[in-house]
Structure formats: structure tokens, C-alpha cells
XYZ file of C-alpha atoms in Angstrom:
762
model
C 76.432 66.624 57.727
C 74.856 68.974 60.520
C 77.203 70.085 63.367
C 75.012 68.248 65.685
C 76.015 65.017 64.065
C 79.847 65.653 65.056
C 79.651 67.655 67.970
C 77.706 68.832 71.113
C 76.550 72.208 71.072
C 75.627 73.588 74.447
C 75.570 76.949 76.400
C 78.329 76.844 78.904
C 79.783 79.340 81.466
C 83.364 80.453 81.097
C 85.736 78.298 83.072
C 86.146 79.314 86.786
C 89.363 80.502 87.928
C 88.592 82.292 90.990
C 86.116 82.437 93.699
C 84.968 85.159 96.291
C 83.363 84.010 99.548
C 81.869 86.365 102.287
C 80.720 84.791 105.517
C 80.512 81.458 103.927
C 78.571 82.811 101.015
C 79.570 83.214 97.465
C 79.735 87.061 96.476
C 81.564 89.138 93.880
C 84.149 91.187 95.084
C 84.889 94.575 93.717
C 88.293 96.293 94.532
C 88.327 100.120 94.093
C 91.736 101.924 93.415
C 92.209 105.440 93.238
C 94.183 107.759 91.211
C 97.542 108.609 92.497
C 96.898 112.229 93.443
C 93.527 111.780 94.225
C 92.491 111.743 98.252
C 91.624 108.146 99.731
C 89.217 109.492 102.190
C 87.172 111.390 99.442
C 87.257 108.620 97.099
C 86.045 106.038 99.612
C 83.250 108.639 100.646
C 82.269 109.017 96.961
C 82.110 105.053 96.329
C 79.978 104.857 99.512
C 77.643 107.922 98.122
C 77.314 105.779 94.989
C 76.528 102.495 96.475
C 73.888 104.255 98.856
C 72.227 105.750 95.532
C 72.310 102.570 93.643
C 71.138 100.555 96.436
C 67.306 101.183 95.814
C 67.893 100.649 92.304
C 69.312 96.905 93.011
C 67.148 95.581 95.742
C 68.122 92.332 95.321
C 72.085 93.233 95.844
C 73.573 93.760 99.054
C 76.802 95.729 99.410
C 79.046 94.982 102.274
C 82.330 97.085 103.112
C 85.208 94.684 103.922
C 87.917 96.764 104.019
C 88.830 100.597 103.315
C 91.752 102.273 103.807
C 89.970 105.581 104.611
C 88.633 104.194 107.922
C 92.322 103.537 109.164
C 93.248 107.211 107.581
C 90.336 109.011 109.391
C 91.121 107.139 112.815
C 95.011 107.963 112.435
C 94.002 111.807 111.645
C 91.721 111.915 114.516
C 94.159 110.368 116.923
C 96.741 113.060 115.531
C 94.384 115.555 116.298
C 93.795 114.490 119.960
C 97.512 114.149 120.618
C 97.976 117.768 119.249
C 95.226 119.200 121.683
C 96.439 117.106 124.701
C 99.974 118.455 123.932
C 98.810 121.994 123.588
C 96.927 121.838 126.746
C 99.631 120.384 128.392
C 102.067 123.014 127.288
C 99.623 125.660 128.428
C 99.468 124.133 132.121
C 103.291 124.229 132.192
C 103.341 127.870 131.347
C 100.757 128.538 134.080
C 102.856 126.714 136.541
C 106.278 128.605 135.917
C 104.523 132.090 135.420
C 101.606 131.858 137.968
C 99.831 134.961 135.789
C 97.001 134.284 134.184
C 97.246 137.051 131.566
C 100.680 136.266 130.835
C 100.007 132.505 130.122
C 97.183 133.739 127.621
C 99.769 136.282 126.034
C 102.163 133.253 125.504
C 99.462 130.601 124.292
C 98.172 133.042 121.705
C 101.399 131.751 119.678
C 99.959 128.602 119.184
C 96.855 128.965 117.244
C 97.990 132.159 115.344
C 101.163 130.142 114.276
C 99.018 127.170 113.513
C 96.710 129.521 111.293
C 99.404 131.160 109.828
C 100.844 127.589 108.852
C 97.849 126.604 107.080
C 98.075 129.798 104.752
C 101.643 128.699 103.885
C 100.632 124.918 103.432
C 97.671 126.087 100.694
C 100.673 127.934 98.660
C 103.044 124.486 99.058
C 99.870 122.334 97.779
C 100.072 120.664 101.219
C 97.021 118.768 102.359
C 95.857 117.845 106.019
C 96.930 114.490 106.379
C 98.533 112.038 108.931
C 102.048 113.443 108.239
C 101.337 117.050 108.202
C 99.174 116.961 111.153
C 102.053 114.986 112.955
C 104.199 117.694 112.019
C 101.993 120.106 113.788
C 102.184 117.816 116.913
C 105.452 117.441 116.838
C 105.867 121.248 116.750
C 103.259 122.198 119.089
C 105.488 122.482 122.201
C 108.098 124.466 120.176
C 105.461 127.057 118.916
C 105.580 128.958 122.486
C 109.478 128.610 122.927
C 109.925 132.099 121.083
C 107.421 133.668 123.041
C 108.659 132.384 126.268
C 112.016 133.742 125.956
C 110.633 137.254 124.805
C 108.192 137.581 127.613
C 110.464 136.489 130.353
C 113.105 138.861 129.179
C 110.792 141.910 129.024
C 109.607 140.961 132.637
C 113.075 140.467 134.088
C 113.806 144.236 132.449
C 110.261 145.303 133.771
C 111.572 144.090 137.488
C 114.797 146.272 137.057
C 112.120 149.358 136.875
C 112.057 149.969 133.224
C 108.688 151.276 131.841
C 106.461 148.937 130.015
C 106.677 150.035 126.416
C 110.746 150.455 126.982
C 110.862 146.896 128.678
C 108.872 145.305 125.965
C 110.862 147.197 123.056
C 114.231 146.280 124.455
C 113.383 142.998 125.818
C 112.547 141.832 122.373
C 115.405 143.090 120.958
C 117.772 142.009 123.354
C 116.818 138.521 122.569
C 116.253 138.959 118.818
C 119.497 137.281 117.858
C 119.157 134.478 120.144
C 115.516 133.343 119.295
C 116.429 133.963 115.376
C 119.390 131.649 115.904
C 117.290 128.942 117.710
C 114.377 129.073 114.957
C 116.753 128.823 112.229
C 118.909 126.106 113.470
C 115.492 124.082 114.052
C 114.554 124.819 110.466
C 117.652 123.914 108.741
C 117.724 120.534 110.086
C 114.931 119.831 108.141
C 116.516 120.885 104.623
C 118.705 117.607 104.477
C 115.297 115.780 104.892
C 113.764 117.572 102.317
C 116.305 117.011 99.727
C 117.593 113.302 100.589
C 116.366 110.242 98.882
C 114.695 107.080 100.408
C 111.412 105.920 101.335
C 111.733 107.670 104.668
C 112.650 111.275 103.055
C 109.397 110.872 100.826
C 107.064 110.144 103.887
C 108.372 113.097 106.341
C 109.408 115.719 103.421
C 105.617 117.232 104.216
C 106.122 116.987 107.879
C 109.561 118.951 107.507
C 107.675 121.396 105.538
C 104.914 121.852 108.278
C 107.412 122.181 111.016
C 109.430 124.919 109.248
C 106.388 126.799 108.354
C 105.177 127.023 111.818
C 108.229 127.764 113.763
C 108.663 130.638 111.166
C 105.273 131.759 112.030
C 106.010 131.574 115.886
C 109.171 133.587 115.348
C 107.004 136.471 113.649
C 104.771 136.108 116.550
C 107.373 136.737 119.284
C 108.651 139.565 117.541
C 105.346 141.286 116.725
C 102.344 140.420 118.990
C 104.310 138.994 122.362
C 105.859 142.820 122.648
C 102.653 144.713 121.711
C 100.511 142.543 124.194
C 103.091 142.451 127.266
C 103.681 146.264 126.928
C 100.010 146.781 128.155
C 99.761 143.423 130.509
C 102.750 144.412 132.438
C 101.879 147.931 132.956
C 99.125 146.683 135.323
C 100.033 143.169 136.593
C 103.650 143.090 137.032
C 103.851 143.257 140.873
C 101.456 140.132 141.041
C 103.845 138.301 138.526
C 106.811 139.523 140.358
C 105.722 138.576 143.783
C 105.419 134.638 142.521
C 108.698 134.501 141.184
C 110.878 131.316 142.207
C 114.195 130.824 143.778
C 116.916 128.548 142.609
C 119.420 128.230 145.509
C 119.874 124.445 144.700
C 120.811 125.055 141.143
C 123.455 127.873 142.198
C 125.145 125.681 144.772
C 125.544 123.077 141.617
C 126.707 125.648 139.231
C 129.038 126.892 141.953
C 130.224 123.449 142.553
C 130.638 122.551 138.554
C 132.469 125.906 137.892
C 135.139 125.068 140.916
C 135.729 121.535 139.551
C 135.628 122.005 135.906
C 137.603 118.747 135.206
C 135.595 116.384 137.251
C 132.384 117.859 135.313
C 134.024 117.366 132.167
C 135.161 113.838 132.986
C 131.648 113.167 134.309
C 130.342 114.183 130.672
C 133.096 112.187 128.918
C 131.755 108.970 130.812
C 128.132 109.685 129.927
C 129.164 109.747 126.434
C 131.230 106.767 126.377
C 128.672 104.888 128.048
C 125.999 105.738 125.537
C 128.074 104.486 122.645
C 128.913 101.212 124.539
C 125.007 100.828 125.022
C 124.147 101.550 121.361
C 124.327 97.729 120.381
C 122.207 96.919 123.071
C 119.450 99.406 121.898
C 119.207 97.734 118.539
C 117.559 98.860 115.296
C 114.813 98.218 113.241
C 113.445 99.774 109.908
C 109.994 100.591 111.205
C 107.982 100.072 114.107
C 105.388 97.257 113.221
C 101.913 98.828 113.661
C 99.099 96.626 112.351
C 95.047 97.138 111.755
C 92.625 95.149 113.594
C 92.622 92.541 110.963
C 94.017 88.935 110.649
C 94.964 87.374 107.363
C 95.195 83.748 106.778
C 96.607 81.950 103.872
C 95.783 78.649 102.724
C 98.077 76.445 100.557
C 96.896 73.163 99.224
C 98.976 71.064 97.022
C 99.732 72.214 93.785
C 97.030 71.256 91.000
C 94.052 71.386 93.613
C 91.281 72.519 91.590
C 89.114 75.425 92.247
C 86.043 72.992 93.501
C 88.241 71.171 96.046
C 90.117 74.199 97.291
C 86.204 75.835 98.009
C 85.305 72.865 100.131
C 88.416 73.284 102.347
C 87.919 76.904 102.606
C 84.270 76.392 103.556
C 85.569 73.983 106.119
C 88.236 76.596 107.758
C 85.383 79.071 107.883
C 83.163 76.928 109.894
C 86.355 76.134 112.369
C 86.972 79.878 112.661
C 83.334 80.801 113.701
C 83.213 78.056 116.111
C 86.904 79.097 117.586
C 86.269 82.909 117.619
C 82.508 83.159 117.527
C 81.510 86.752 117.889
C 85.122 88.081 118.204
C 85.039 87.934 114.326
C 82.928 90.286 112.380
C 83.348 89.044 108.840
C 85.253 86.541 107.137
C 86.336 87.233 103.388
C 87.690 84.570 101.265
C 89.411 84.728 97.925
C 90.518 81.760 96.012
C 93.048 82.526 93.206
C 92.033 86.359 93.611
C 95.166 88.734 93.479
C 94.270 91.028 96.118
C 95.528 94.669 96.817
C 97.712 93.324 99.389
C 99.322 90.718 97.011
C 99.302 93.055 94.098
C 101.756 95.334 95.392
C 103.704 93.171 98.437
C 103.486 89.822 97.711
C 105.638 87.495 95.493
C 102.680 84.810 95.478
C 101.287 83.827 92.139
C 97.633 83.256 91.549
C 96.634 79.589 91.527
C 93.761 77.568 92.210
C 95.251 75.928 95.053
C 95.891 79.013 97.331
C 93.410 80.973 99.003
C 93.346 83.938 101.475
C 90.712 84.378 104.201
C 90.825 88.019 105.657
C 89.159 88.036 109.332
C 87.800 91.347 110.243
C 88.107 91.316 114.163
C 85.674 92.814 116.662
C 86.484 95.648 118.733
C 85.382 96.340 122.241
C 84.822 93.836 124.930
C 84.098 91.035 123.028
C 87.059 91.728 120.478
C 90.081 90.040 120.403
C 93.605 91.276 119.099
C 95.177 89.559 116.059
C 97.892 88.343 118.044
C 95.702 86.482 120.347
C 93.656 85.494 117.655
C 96.532 83.616 116.028
C 97.078 81.812 119.270
C 93.730 80.574 119.480
C 93.720 79.342 116.025
C 97.008 78.037 115.510
C 97.061 74.838 117.919
C 93.302 73.972 116.501
C 93.318 74.700 112.911
C 94.993 71.647 111.532
C 93.806 69.972 108.275
C 96.120 67.078 106.459
C 97.613 68.461 103.250
C 96.945 72.111 104.207
C 99.456 74.428 105.206
C 98.607 77.621 106.780
C 100.271 80.791 107.434
C 99.056 83.892 109.426
C 99.760 87.363 108.981
C 98.666 90.406 110.940
C 97.434 92.844 108.267
C 99.829 95.992 108.941
C 98.642 99.603 108.379
C 98.558 100.995 104.855
C 101.324 103.404 106.155
C 103.590 100.658 107.390
C 102.975 98.931 104.143
C 104.009 101.960 102.161
C 107.154 102.292 104.282
C 107.995 98.496 104.845
C 107.179 96.946 101.539
C 108.257 93.214 102.358
C 105.749 91.151 104.244
C 108.698 89.484 105.731
C 111.212 91.567 107.670
C 114.177 89.289 106.760
C 114.792 88.364 102.989
C 118.109 87.000 101.797
C 118.666 87.347 97.895
C 120.524 84.476 95.928
C 121.871 85.772 92.394
C 122.916 83.475 89.928
C 122.235 82.432 86.345
C 120.682 78.665 86.762
C 117.295 78.209 88.109
C 117.900 74.594 89.389
C 121.321 75.686 91.361
C 119.225 79.138 92.652
C 116.337 76.214 93.776
C 118.962 74.095 95.587
C 120.971 77.221 97.160
C 117.594 78.591 98.694
C 116.493 75.257 100.155
C 119.908 74.826 101.446
C 119.807 78.310 103.002
C 116.488 77.858 104.104
C 117.294 74.744 106.250
C 120.253 76.673 107.732
C 118.109 79.545 108.815
C 115.340 77.093 110.272
C 118.030 76.441 113.060
C 117.900 79.856 114.073
C 115.592 80.668 117.051
C 115.133 84.085 116.392
C 113.122 83.386 113.124
C 110.113 81.349 112.242
C 108.137 80.709 109.306
C 111.264 80.158 106.640
C 110.025 80.086 103.028
C 111.882 80.302 99.476
C 110.667 81.732 96.387
C 110.645 78.309 95.002
C 108.166 76.742 97.555
C 105.964 74.037 95.709
C 106.343 74.321 91.854
C 102.931 73.930 89.709
C 102.874 70.291 88.190
C 103.088 70.687 84.378
C 104.085 68.576 81.259
C 106.818 69.714 79.362
C 107.380 69.289 75.546
C 111.310 68.520 74.991
C 111.386 68.809 71.053
C 114.072 67.563 69.059
C 114.480 70.731 67.187
C 116.446 69.124 64.391
C 114.118 66.356 63.692
C 110.959 68.926 63.781
C 113.025 70.960 61.132
C 113.262 67.936 59.038
C 109.497 67.568 58.956
C 108.912 71.057 58.427
C 107.774 72.358 61.746
C 109.149 74.908 64.213
C 108.448 75.025 67.976
C 105.933 77.947 67.731
C 103.641 75.967 65.196
C 103.792 72.751 67.278
C 102.947 75.187 70.466
C 99.834 76.619 68.508
C 98.504 73.002 67.465
C 98.877 71.664 70.689
C 96.883 74.628 72.392
C 94.211 74.447 69.987
C 94.193 70.700 70.613
C 93.883 71.141 74.399
C 92.060 74.282 75.167
C 90.050 75.072 71.823
C 89.562 77.994 69.925
C 87.362 80.868 69.495
C 86.299 80.559 66.023
C 83.597 83.694 66.119
C 80.587 84.942 68.404
C 77.044 85.676 67.891
C 74.440 87.916 69.718
C 71.808 86.144 72.031
C 69.974 87.446 74.773
C 71.169 90.903 74.929
C 74.888 89.623 75.042
C 77.495 88.766 72.762
C 78.568 84.961 73.090
C 81.837 83.447 72.150
C 81.734 80.275 70.146
C 84.535 78.036 71.005
C 85.388 74.871 69.135
C 87.221 72.424 71.159
C 88.104 68.788 71.359
C 86.872 66.639 74.503
C 89.075 66.323 77.258
C 92.291 64.407 76.306
C 94.584 61.714 78.285
C 98.251 61.686 78.568
C 98.369 58.865 75.955
C 95.986 60.592 73.474
C 98.213 63.808 73.605
C 101.373 61.578 72.880
C 99.477 60.081 69.823
C 98.182 63.674 68.767
C 98.559 63.507 64.899
C 100.396 66.239 63.263
C 100.021 67.063 59.514
C 103.631 68.118 57.706
C 103.862 70.514 55.047
C 103.962 67.896 52.287
C 100.828 66.243 53.835
C 102.207 63.353 55.655
C 101.244 62.524 59.598
C 103.572 62.044 62.288
C 102.764 61.557 66.263
C 103.830 64.225 68.797
C 105.930 61.580 70.320
C 107.842 61.119 67.266
C 109.514 64.739 67.502
C 108.816 65.494 71.009
C 109.211 63.785 74.674
C 106.414 64.693 77.324
C 107.909 64.969 81.006
C 105.828 65.365 83.959
C 107.638 67.981 86.279
C 107.350 70.909 88.309
C 107.362 74.605 87.470
C 108.401 77.317 89.297
C 105.747 79.567 90.758
C 107.661 82.617 90.089
C 110.737 83.456 88.402
C 112.369 86.588 89.886
C 114.822 88.793 88.328
C 116.426 91.906 89.809
C 119.094 94.204 87.863
C 118.771 91.741 84.988
C 119.683 88.735 86.674
C 117.810 85.754 87.831
C 117.371 85.754 91.578
C 115.967 83.393 94.567
C 114.510 84.753 97.787
C 114.610 83.227 101.069
C 112.524 84.994 103.556
C 111.861 84.631 107.453
C 109.548 85.867 110.046
C 110.899 87.534 113.356
C 109.837 85.303 116.945
C 107.861 87.788 119.069
C 110.014 90.462 120.969
C 113.159 89.631 118.478
C 114.706 93.138 117.124
C 115.560 92.977 113.794
C 119.198 93.839 114.233
C 119.675 90.868 116.891
C 117.966 88.685 113.721
C 120.310 90.024 111.097
C 123.321 89.493 113.264
C 122.646 85.648 113.325
C 121.404 85.543 109.780
C 124.819 87.208 108.973
C 126.593 84.595 110.898
C 124.856 82.018 109.167
C 125.778 83.600 105.963
C 129.501 83.611 106.801
C 129.592 79.902 106.603
C 127.577 79.451 103.819
C 129.443 78.343 100.713
C 128.246 79.502 97.024
C 129.352 78.213 93.856
C 131.367 80.621 91.652
C 128.924 83.217 89.963
C 126.470 83.432 92.731
C 126.217 85.969 95.258
C 124.131 86.472 98.588
C 122.924 89.989 99.962
C 119.734 91.023 102.378
C 116.855 92.293 100.605
C 113.711 93.439 101.017
C 113.167 95.522 104.485
C 116.918 95.126 105.646
C 117.909 96.476 102.555
C 115.962 99.397 103.200
C 116.985 99.932 106.526
C 120.406 100.253 105.597
C 119.669 102.444 102.746
C 117.705 104.833 104.949
C 120.046 104.715 107.783
C 122.812 105.650 105.134
C 120.737 108.713 103.916
C 119.917 109.552 107.610
C 123.328 109.704 108.673
C 124.217 111.860 105.719
C 121.568 113.895 106.783
C 122.598 114.237 110.202
C 125.934 115.209 109.290
C 124.564 117.744 107.079
C 122.129 119.252 109.744
C 125.109 119.717 112.260
C 127.005 121.483 109.343
C 124.344 123.869 108.708
C 123.574 124.685 112.248
C 127.140 125.483 112.646
C 127.150 127.793 109.666
C 123.961 129.525 111.157
C 125.197 130.034 114.445
C 128.767 130.881 113.081
C 127.135 133.761 111.049
C 124.816 134.902 113.765
C 127.530 135.113 116.694
C 130.166 136.421 114.149
C 132.464 133.825 115.774
C 134.097 130.625 114.827
C 134.864 129.573 118.317
C 131.704 129.797 120.520
C 129.634 127.791 118.072
C 131.574 124.809 119.069
C 130.449 125.369 122.617
C 126.771 125.426 121.637
C 127.335 122.497 119.304
C 128.480 120.354 122.449
C 124.945 119.860 123.412
C 124.484 117.446 120.508
C 126.554 114.723 121.896
C 124.765 115.380 125.547
C 121.482 114.756 123.858
C 122.555 111.800 122.383
C 123.232 110.378 125.645
C 119.667 110.901 126.465
C 118.324 109.211 123.255
C 120.353 105.991 124.081
C 119.162 105.761 127.821
C 115.696 106.827 126.745
C 115.402 103.672 124.439
C 116.712 101.465 126.551
C 114.426 102.694 129.215
C 111.092 101.912 126.987
C 112.627 98.896 125.505
C 112.357 100.062 121.894
C 115.168 99.833 119.175
C 116.281 102.459 117.032
C 114.349 102.980 113.621
C 114.115 105.325 110.625
C 111.441 107.101 112.689
C 113.989 107.738 115.591
C 116.301 108.974 113.224
C 113.936 111.568 112.019
C 113.614 112.652 115.667
C 117.240 112.618 116.085
C 117.983 114.811 113.279
C 115.161 117.255 114.641
C 117.226 117.178 118.039
C 120.074 118.304 116.459
C 118.072 121.624 115.987
C 115.949 121.632 118.988
C 118.768 121.039 121.533
C 120.993 123.731 120.440
C 118.405 126.377 121.731
C 119.130 126.324 125.201
C 122.836 126.715 124.469
C 121.976 129.645 122.043
C 120.015 131.252 124.818
C 122.600 130.755 127.401
C 125.939 131.554 125.365
C 123.953 134.829 123.913
C 123.165 136.275 127.090
C 126.928 135.715 128.350
C 128.311 137.328 125.619
C 126.004 140.588 126.016
C 126.965 140.690 129.809
C 130.384 140.461 128.830
C 130.058 143.184 126.192
C 128.590 145.318 129.036
C 131.639 144.670 130.786
C 131.056 142.081 133.321
C 133.989 139.824 134.239
C 133.749 136.076 132.484
C 133.142 134.093 135.332
C 130.390 136.714 136.714
C 128.617 136.787 133.340
C 128.678 132.962 133.212
C 126.827 132.803 136.370
C 124.422 135.589 136.013
C 123.506 134.232 132.935
C 123.231 130.853 133.873
C 120.737 132.072 136.667
C 118.298 134.683 134.598
C 118.317 132.035 131.754
C 117.134 129.158 134.065
C 113.468 129.641 133.970
C 112.852 130.080 130.386
C 115.236 127.172 129.453
C 113.104 125.165 131.920
C 109.899 126.509 130.441
C 110.574 126.005 126.964
C 112.250 122.267 127.325
C 108.984 121.416 129.797
C 106.350 122.866 127.066
C 108.231 120.995 124.348
C 108.569 117.689 126.409
C 105.001 117.771 127.735
C 103.633 118.694 124.183
C 105.363 115.396 122.821
C 104.772 113.169 125.683
C 101.064 111.913 124.359
C 102.755 111.081 121.021
C 105.118 108.799 123.369
C 102.258 106.583 124.671
C 101.392 105.217 120.994
C 97.873 104.575 121.642
C 95.607 104.821 118.405
C 95.889 104.131 114.435
C 99.126 104.793 113.380
C 100.316 106.312 116.510
C 103.383 103.357 117.209
C 105.011 104.846 114.005
C 105.412 108.381 115.246
C 106.318 107.360 118.692
C 109.974 107.024 118.204
C 110.575 110.470 116.913
C 108.961 111.771 120.224
C 110.741 109.421 122.290
C 114.161 110.498 120.642
C 113.465 114.359 121.182
C 112.211 113.924 124.770
C 115.180 111.583 126.034
C 117.542 113.963 124.225
C 115.972 117.143 125.522
C 116.236 115.908 129.184
C 119.794 115.158 128.925
C 120.809 117.919 126.960
C 118.886 120.540 129.090
C 120.509 119.185 132.558
C 123.857 118.846 131.003
C 123.597 122.612 129.295
C 122.892 124.155 132.836
C 125.693 122.576 134.054
C 128.518 121.434 131.408
C 128.377 124.340 128.736
C 129.092 127.177 131.373
C 132.304 125.218 132.160
C 133.102 124.452 128.736
C 132.334 128.389 127.511
C 134.959 129.230 130.276
C 137.597 126.635 129.305
C 137.420 127.359 125.620
C 137.393 131.118 126.403
C 140.576 130.805 128.212
C 142.238 128.892 125.624
C 141.408 131.581 123.187
C 142.587 134.381 125.352
C 146.059 132.365 126.171
C 146.513 132.056 121.997
């Protein structure tokens, strides 16, 4: 008997389970992943070079780049460079506006390039690369690099005005402020120590930035001690007259300061009112995990009824592609469609299981005059792109940095923990219905959405054992009947081909009558020892800490703050009743936000303690550091009002800025209090020393504040790739510096006299 008499033998392709399309044509999709420690930009460049080298050899193939993280990274790094350069230029212009002397401006400005070059050397030995975070650290510290140089050169100039020689003025002027600039530099650096050592996603991302800022400030301190006095001795030996002739008079400030010292209780009361007001307004500001930053790309998920075959899904995708081309036209450059393909996005951030009824379309939107933003594209497509039986979900592709920080695609995720899948499914559906009534949320989904159709074999284990069967044997027999078995392989046409022996397609009735041979040779039907039940199986079974869980996810309405939505969800959860043994908790972005905020609060407290320790050791006093630390709550006033003004909520990025502010805001008070102590050591009365120090230190305080603020100003605008993620840091520092500087010049002299008076009485 020949094989052809009992079977049909033919070549056949392996059963297709996935499909990739580009601009309406079937293609082969290639995903390239880098090793964990490799450079993304270099890997992308190498891949592009290799494809270009292969192209002449593969003339019939056309390669098309659909998406590359390297493009975003290069654009983000370019944006950071531009921001840093603009900030440095603005800082230099401020220097010239105050000094009104070209030579002095050049001397102070030299602190920036020299400090940056020294920072690169330290980065090399720390194995740090030039990336978005390290360059962001340079951009954040650009304005602070000249602070020490400003204090030194201003004090040298002041002594030069008093008639001292150029060399003596340079030597004594630098040494006189040595403790002050050392203290201000160390306080700024020590606040980064907690960020380096705390846990969490934010700490991992900003650890490199903390190192870079610390390196740059240490370099600027050395420049201020070594280079600035040397150059100033030569400069002011010839040009001091021109410089002194253009000094400014601060009569208005003197009147304000005299009034403040006369009405001390009113000043303290006003500062207390501002503090209370800022604390009361804090809930109005709101919170979020990280600011949303997106790439110019839109992802559309298509969900057909479970069980839809690949061919049917492909025809629906082709129809959707045609409609998108009609609706958007040239505003979309490429449409990359995948069916049952687990992309890099889903591989790490989605709980969606691969299935032939699921498809994903990635739209690369055009830039320029003919382009369209992802949100605008959604508004165009949503009302027009409607097909019966098709569920469509839109998602703006977030930047790779955002994905690394945020993780969850949906901002709101509630986790239900329990033991039984049926009860988890029931509770998740009930909770989803309750969350759908919240106006601040949209697109509420559960992890049990649309189970896959399946046939369950419910085996009578006792009866099967009587016939000599076990569950594993029955599973193998049924599997062989349905999908066949690879018997062997043979070599043909240059390829190894599998030889699969399989039965023809079976109906459910034929499966029920499937004969099974017992060990003693008897035959029984499958339906004699098992019941076949049509049911739906879950797409995924989730576990967390060894317990089964279900997730209910929701997205925020446009303009809704995460903290406001969390408040609404918490109110809904308070009335949601769960059976014994089942618990509710937040997961995803909110869980990450709570963990990161806890870590950042700890880091902030630890930073303040470290700042106090540095001040106490340098000033050799336990009391005066409290006067300086008073600038921190005064800086907090500016942070709250700054975020209220721009309408942005507080995020992990803002917390990083607040921690930085803990080291920056005290610098002005350090310079002021240190000079007051020096004047009193020389025999000046307390009130006279306070007034004299406030007048003499007004200009360097305003200069250092202005250079730092203007250097950070380009970061607050948030234009460019990834810029929105860094903007909250700059906003926090700028807002805190404005309020702390204004209040430092008025409140700190008053508090110094009050505390010193208490000390004298004791």
C-alpha cells in the first residue's frame, strides 16, 4: 500500500499566525534590540550602515526604517545642547548688564567653559557618557558655574575701590569669601547625595545627572579660587576706574531694609502668612508621576471579536488603512500595521496577549507645515473611523525616556488581589462599571476583556483511571489528532523540511467520537470519559507576589491632573465592597508615584540635614545655620506659586528640582550671614553690620540669582524632544530662587537680629 493511497502528500507553508504590512503592502518586519550596556545611537548607526552595505547585493529588496529610538535620542541631545548654549549666553549677558565691563565679564565667563571641560574629565573616570541626562545636568548647572566667580570678583572689586593694590585686593578678596563660596558649593553638592543612594526609578535616572552637577560645581570652585584672582589682579590694575564709575546705587533697597529692621514683627508675620498660603494652595497644584512627553507617532489598536482568523483581520486592517489615507492624506508619512505581532512596545509595557484578532497600526505623522499633532489626528479619526464589530483604541506613542520612567500605558490602574479567577473577573467588571461613571476618566478596561473561545475537556478522572488513562496521555492523543506530529524531516531544494503527519480537519462531533485505545486493547470514545464544553478562556492570567490579580485600567480626560483623578477613584473605591480574601490597591503609575514621592521626601529631609551639618561645621555655630535654613521654606513659597502660575502639577521631576533648590537657595543667605559675622568680628555693632552687609552683598546676590534663573529659563519652555520632562525641575528652581532671594534680602537680616538677640539674652 503506497502512502498516496491513504493520504494526500503536498508541499505547504507553515501555518501563518502573524502578518506585517507597510503602506498597504505585506512586508517582513525586523526588530533590532541592543545589548543592555551598548549605545543606542551607535547601534542604530551600525545597523543603518550594514543595511546600506547589503542593499546593492539585495537589489530586489527595499529597506524602510519605521521607527528608531536613536532619532529621538539625537533630537533630545541636540535640544539639550541648544538649551545649554542659550542659557550660557543669557547668563553672560546678565553679567555684562551688572558689571558693565567687558574684561570683567570675560573673566567671570571663563568659569563656564573651563568648568565644563574639567567636568568631562571627571565624567570619563566615572564611566559616564554624554546623554540626555548628563547634558541636562550641565544645562541645569550652567548658571551656577559662575556663582562662585561672581562672588570672588565682586569682592575683589570692592576692596580695589577701597584703595588696595590689585594683587592685595585679589588675594584678600578671594580669601575673605573663601568660607562662603566653599559652604555654598558644598551645600549644593551634598543635596545630591541622597539622590545618588535612594532607590526608585527616578533615582536611577537622575543619578548620572547628580554626578555631573556635583563635578561641574567642584570645578567652578577651583576656578574661582585659582583662576579668577589671578586674572582679576591684572584686569583691575588697569581698568578699575572704568568699572567703578558704572556702579549702581540701591536707594530703594535701603529704604525697604530700614523699614524691615524697624518693623520686624510685621516682616515675620508677612513671611508666615505666605508660608501658610503656600501650604494651603499645595492641593490645588496637584501631583502626577512624570509629565507626558510624546513622539510624533500615533498607535491605533484594532480589536476584532475573539476567534477572528488572520485573513479576516488582514482585510479589516486593509480597509482601515485606506480610510486613514483618505482622512489624513499627506499628514501621515507611513502606516506600519502588524497582526498578532508582539512589538517592542507590547513586549515591555502591555499585558495584551498575541492573538489573530488583534492588530496594531503605527502612524508616523508628517512634520512641518503639512504635519499634524497626534492629538489632532485622533480628533480627525475618532468620529470617522467606525466599523461594525471593531473596537478601536488610540494611543499616542510616548517617548522612550517616558516609557522608562512611567512604565504603565494607562495612568490609572487598580489591582484586585484574590484566589479565584471567576470572582476576580466579576469584581473587575463591577469596578470597571463604577469607574466609567467618573467624568475625569475614559477608556476603562479590565485584564479580562474579551476572552478567547476554547473547547474545555472536563475529564472524569476516576473513570479515566479505571480505563488506564491519565490526563497527560489523553492530552497527547487529542493534540496529535488536531495538530498532527512531525515524524521526520528531509533535505530538499537547499532546505530542511519537516514531514508533518496529520488528520484532516475535525468537527466537534468527530472530536467527541474520537476513539481511544485502552492499555488492554479496548476502544472507548472521548465523550465516554470526558465532557466537551465550549467556553471563553482569559487572555492573560496575572500574578503579583505569588497571588492572582486582575487589573482595571483607565485613561485621563484631557487636562485632568493625576491627583484629581486619583481622588475620584479613591472615593469610588471607598464604597466598593469586596468579599473576604480580596483586596484593592493602586498599581502602575500611581503605585510608582507613591513610591517615588516617598523616596524623594526622604531624600529632601536628608538633604536638609546634610546642609545643616555642612553649615554648622563651616560656621562653627549651631544657631546661625538655622537662620540660613529659613530660606528653604521661603523658597517653597515660590515653588508653589510658580507651578500655580504655569498650571503644571508637581511631579517626580519637580521633586528633583526642589531637592536641588535645598542646596541652591541657601547660597545667598550663606554669603550674607558670613559677611555679617566678619563685620561683627571686626568690631561693628550688630545692626550696623547687618545693614552694611546687606548693602555690600546685594549686587553679588542679585547677579548669581539672575544668572542661574536665566540659564534655566530655556528649560522651562519645554520645546523639543523630551524637553517637557525636564521643565518641572527648572520651574521649581526658578520659582524657589525668585521668592528666596527677595525674602532673603528682607527676612534673613530681621531673623538674624532676632535670633542673635535671643542668644545674647540666654
